[in-house]
């Protein structure tokens, strides 16, 4: 039986379930991820979109973008929950919204070519100017 992970926004209004079957994980330093998180980077884990299930009402979610590519936030507190990517086939779960610890850990840094100039990467993970 697969382990299910719970995810939630800051205020608890927007929730989801996702199996602990992530395919990849990374730290993204692109300007879009920085702006949507308000941080130097977004730690995310990728999985097939069909595997993530919102456990809240659709009114609790605010989608910025379109069906095939968006950032999904809590409509109340604004927390970024996940991003729909790759023509709608995958979601990049914002790892900070996971209540339960996933088995996967970020394996590299992407889009370091546009990282915040005030942030210094201090780990030994591989770094890529754009995608890995």
CSV table of C-alpha atoms in Angstrom, one decimal:
chain,number,residue,atom,x,y,z
A,1,UNK,CA,0.0,0.0,0.0
A,2,UNK,CA,1.4,3.4,-1.0
A,3,UNK,CA,2.0,6.0,1.7
A,4,UNK,CA,-0.2,9.1,1.2
A,5,UNK,CA,1.1,12.5,2.2
A,6,UNK,CA,-1.0,15.4,3.4
A,7,UNK,CA,-0.5,19.0,2.2
A,8,UNK,CA,-1.9,22.2,3.5
A,9,UNK,CA,-1.7,26.0,3.2
A,10,UNK,CA,-0.8,28.3,6.1
A,11,UNK,CA,-4.4,28.9,7.2
A,12,UNK,CA,-5.6,25.3,6.6
A,13,UNK,CA,-8.4,26.1,4.2
A,14,UNK,CA,-6.7,24.5,1.2
A,15,UNK,CA,-5.6,20.9,1.5
A,16,UNK,CA,-4.5,18.0,-0.7
A,17,UNK,CA,-3.3,14.4,-0.7
A,18,UNK,CA,-0.5,13.0,-2.8
A,19,UNK,CA,1.2,9.6,-2.8
A,20,UNK,CA,4.8,9.5,-1.7
A,21,UNK,CA,5.8,8.6,-5.3
A,22,UNK,CA,7.5,11.7,-6.4
A,23,UNK,CA,9.6,11.3,-9.6
A,24,UNK,CA,12.1,14.2,-9.0
A,25,UNK,CA,12.8,17.1,-6.7
A,26,UNK,CA,14.8,20.2,-7.0
A,27,UNK,CA,15.4,23.8,-5.8
A,28,UNK,CA,14.2,26.3,-8.5
A,29,UNK,CA,15.8,29.7,-8.5
A,30,UNK,CA,13.8,31.2,-11.5
A,31,UNK,CA,12.3,34.6,-11.1
A,32,UNK,CA,8.7,33.3,-11.3
A,33,UNK,CA,9.3,30.8,-8.4
A,34,UNK,CA,11.0,33.5,-6.4
A,35,UNK,CA,8.1,35.9,-6.9
A,36,UNK,CA,5.3,33.4,-6.2
A,37,UNK,CA,7.0,32.1,-3.0
A,38,UNK,CA,8.5,35.4,-1.8
A,39,UNK,CA,11.8,33.5,-1.2
A,40,UNK,CA,15.1,32.9,-2.9
A,41,UNK,CA,14.0,29.6,-4.4
A,42,UNK,CA,11.2,27.1,-4.4
A,43,UNK,CA,11.9,23.5,-3.2
A,44,UNK,CA,9.5,21.3,-5.2
A,45,UNK,CA,8.8,17.7,-5.9
A,46,UNK,CA,7.3,16.5,-9.2
A,47,UNK,CA,4.6,13.9,-9.8
A,48,UNK,CA,1.9,13.1,-12.3
A,49,UNK,CA,-1.0,15.5,-12.0
A,50,UNK,CA,-3.5,12.8,-11.8
A,51,UNK,CA,-2.0,11.6,-8.5
A,52,UNK,CA,-2.6,14.8,-6.6
A,53,UNK,CA,-6.1,15.2,-5.1
A,54,UNK,CA,-7.4,18.4,-3.6
A,55,UNK,CA,-9.3,17.5,-0.4
A,56,UNK,CA,-10.9,21.0,-0.1
A,57,UNK,CA,-13.6,22.7,-2.0
A,58,UNK,CA,-12.6,24.2,-5.4
A,59,UNK,CA,-13.6,27.6,-3.9
A,60,UNK,CA,-10.6,27.2,-1.5
A,61,UNK,CA,-8.2,27.2,-4.5
A,62,UNK,CA,-7.0,30.1,-6.6
A,63,UNK,CA,-5.4,29.2,-9.9
A,64,UNK,CA,-3.1,31.8,-11.5
A,65,UNK,CA,-2.6,30.8,-15.1
A,66,UNK,CA,-4.5,28.3,-17.2
A,67,UNK,CA,-5.5,24.6,-16.9
A,68,UNK,CA,-2.2,23.4,-18.6
A,69,UNK,CA,0.2,25.7,-16.7
A,70,UNK,CA,-0.6,27.5,-13.4
A,71,UNK,CA,0.3,28.2,-9.9
A,72,UNK,CA,-2.4,27.0,-7.5
A,73,UNK,CA,-2.7,29.0,-4.2
A,74,UNK,CA,-5.0,29.0,-1.2
A,75,UNK,CA,-7.8,31.5,-2.0
A,76,UNK,CA,-7.8,32.7,1.6
A,77,UNK,CA,-4.1,33.0,2.7
A,78,UNK,CA,-2.4,33.0,-0.6
A,79,UNK,CA,0.0,30.1,0.1
A,80,UNK,CA,1.5,28.5,-3.0
A,81,UNK,CA,0.5,24.8,-2.9
A,82,UNK,CA,1.7,23.5,-6.3
A,83,UNK,CA,2.3,24.4,-9.9
A,84,UNK,CA,0.8,22.6,-12.9
A,85,UNK,CA,3.5,22.2,-15.5
A,86,UNK,CA,4.5,20.4,-18.7
A,87,UNK,CA,1.3,20.9,-20.6
A,88,UNK,CA,-0.8,20.0,-17.6
A,89,UNK,CA,0.7,16.5,-17.2
A,90,UNK,CA,2.7,17.1,-13.9
A,91,UNK,CA,2.5,19.1,-10.7
A,92,UNK,CA,5.4,20.6,-8.8
A,93,UNK,CA,4.4,20.4,-5.2
A,94,UNK,CA,5.8,23.2,-3.1
A,95,UNK,CA,7.6,21.0,-0.5
A,96,UNK,CA,7.0,23.5,2.3
A,97,UNK,CA,3.3,22.8,2.1
A,98,UNK,CA,3.7,19.1,2.9
A,99,UNK,CA,2.6,18.2,6.4
A,100,UNK,CA,4.2,14.8,6.1
A,101,UNK,CA,7.8,14.2,5.2
A,102,UNK,CA,8.3,12.8,1.7
A,103,UNK,CA,11.0,10.1,1.0
A,104,UNK,CA,12.5,12.3,-1.8
A,105,UNK,CA,14.9,15.2,-1.3
A,106,UNK,CA,15.9,17.8,-3.8
A,107,UNK,CA,18.7,16.5,-6.0
A,108,UNK,CA,19.9,19.7,-7.7
A,109,UNK,CA,19.4,23.5,-8.2
A,110,UNK,CA,17.8,24.7,-11.4
A,111,UNK,CA,17.7,28.2,-13.1
A,112,UNK,CA,20.7,29.4,-11.0
A,113,UNK,CA,21.5,31.6,-14.0
A,114,UNK,CA,18.6,33.9,-12.8
A,115,UNK,CA,18.9,33.3,-9.0
A,116,UNK,CA,18.6,36.2,-6.6
A,117,UNK,CA,21.9,38.0,-6.5
A,118,UNK,CA,21.7,38.3,-2.7
A,119,UNK,CA,21.4,34.5,-2.2
A,120,UNK,CA,24.4,32.2,-1.9
A,121,UNK,CA,24.0,28.5,-2.6
A,122,UNK,CA,26.0,26.7,0.1
A,123,UNK,CA,25.4,23.0,-0.5
A,124,UNK,CA,27.2,20.7,-2.9
A,125,UNK,CA,24.3,19.7,-5.1
A,126,UNK,CA,24.7,20.1,-8.8
A,127,UNK,CA,23.7,23.5,-10.2
A,128,UNK,CA,22.2,24.2,-13.7
A,129,UNK,CA,21.9,27.5,-15.4
A,130,UNK,CA,18.4,26.5,-16.7
A,131,UNK,CA,16.8,23.0,-16.6
A,132,UNK,CA,18.7,20.0,-15.4
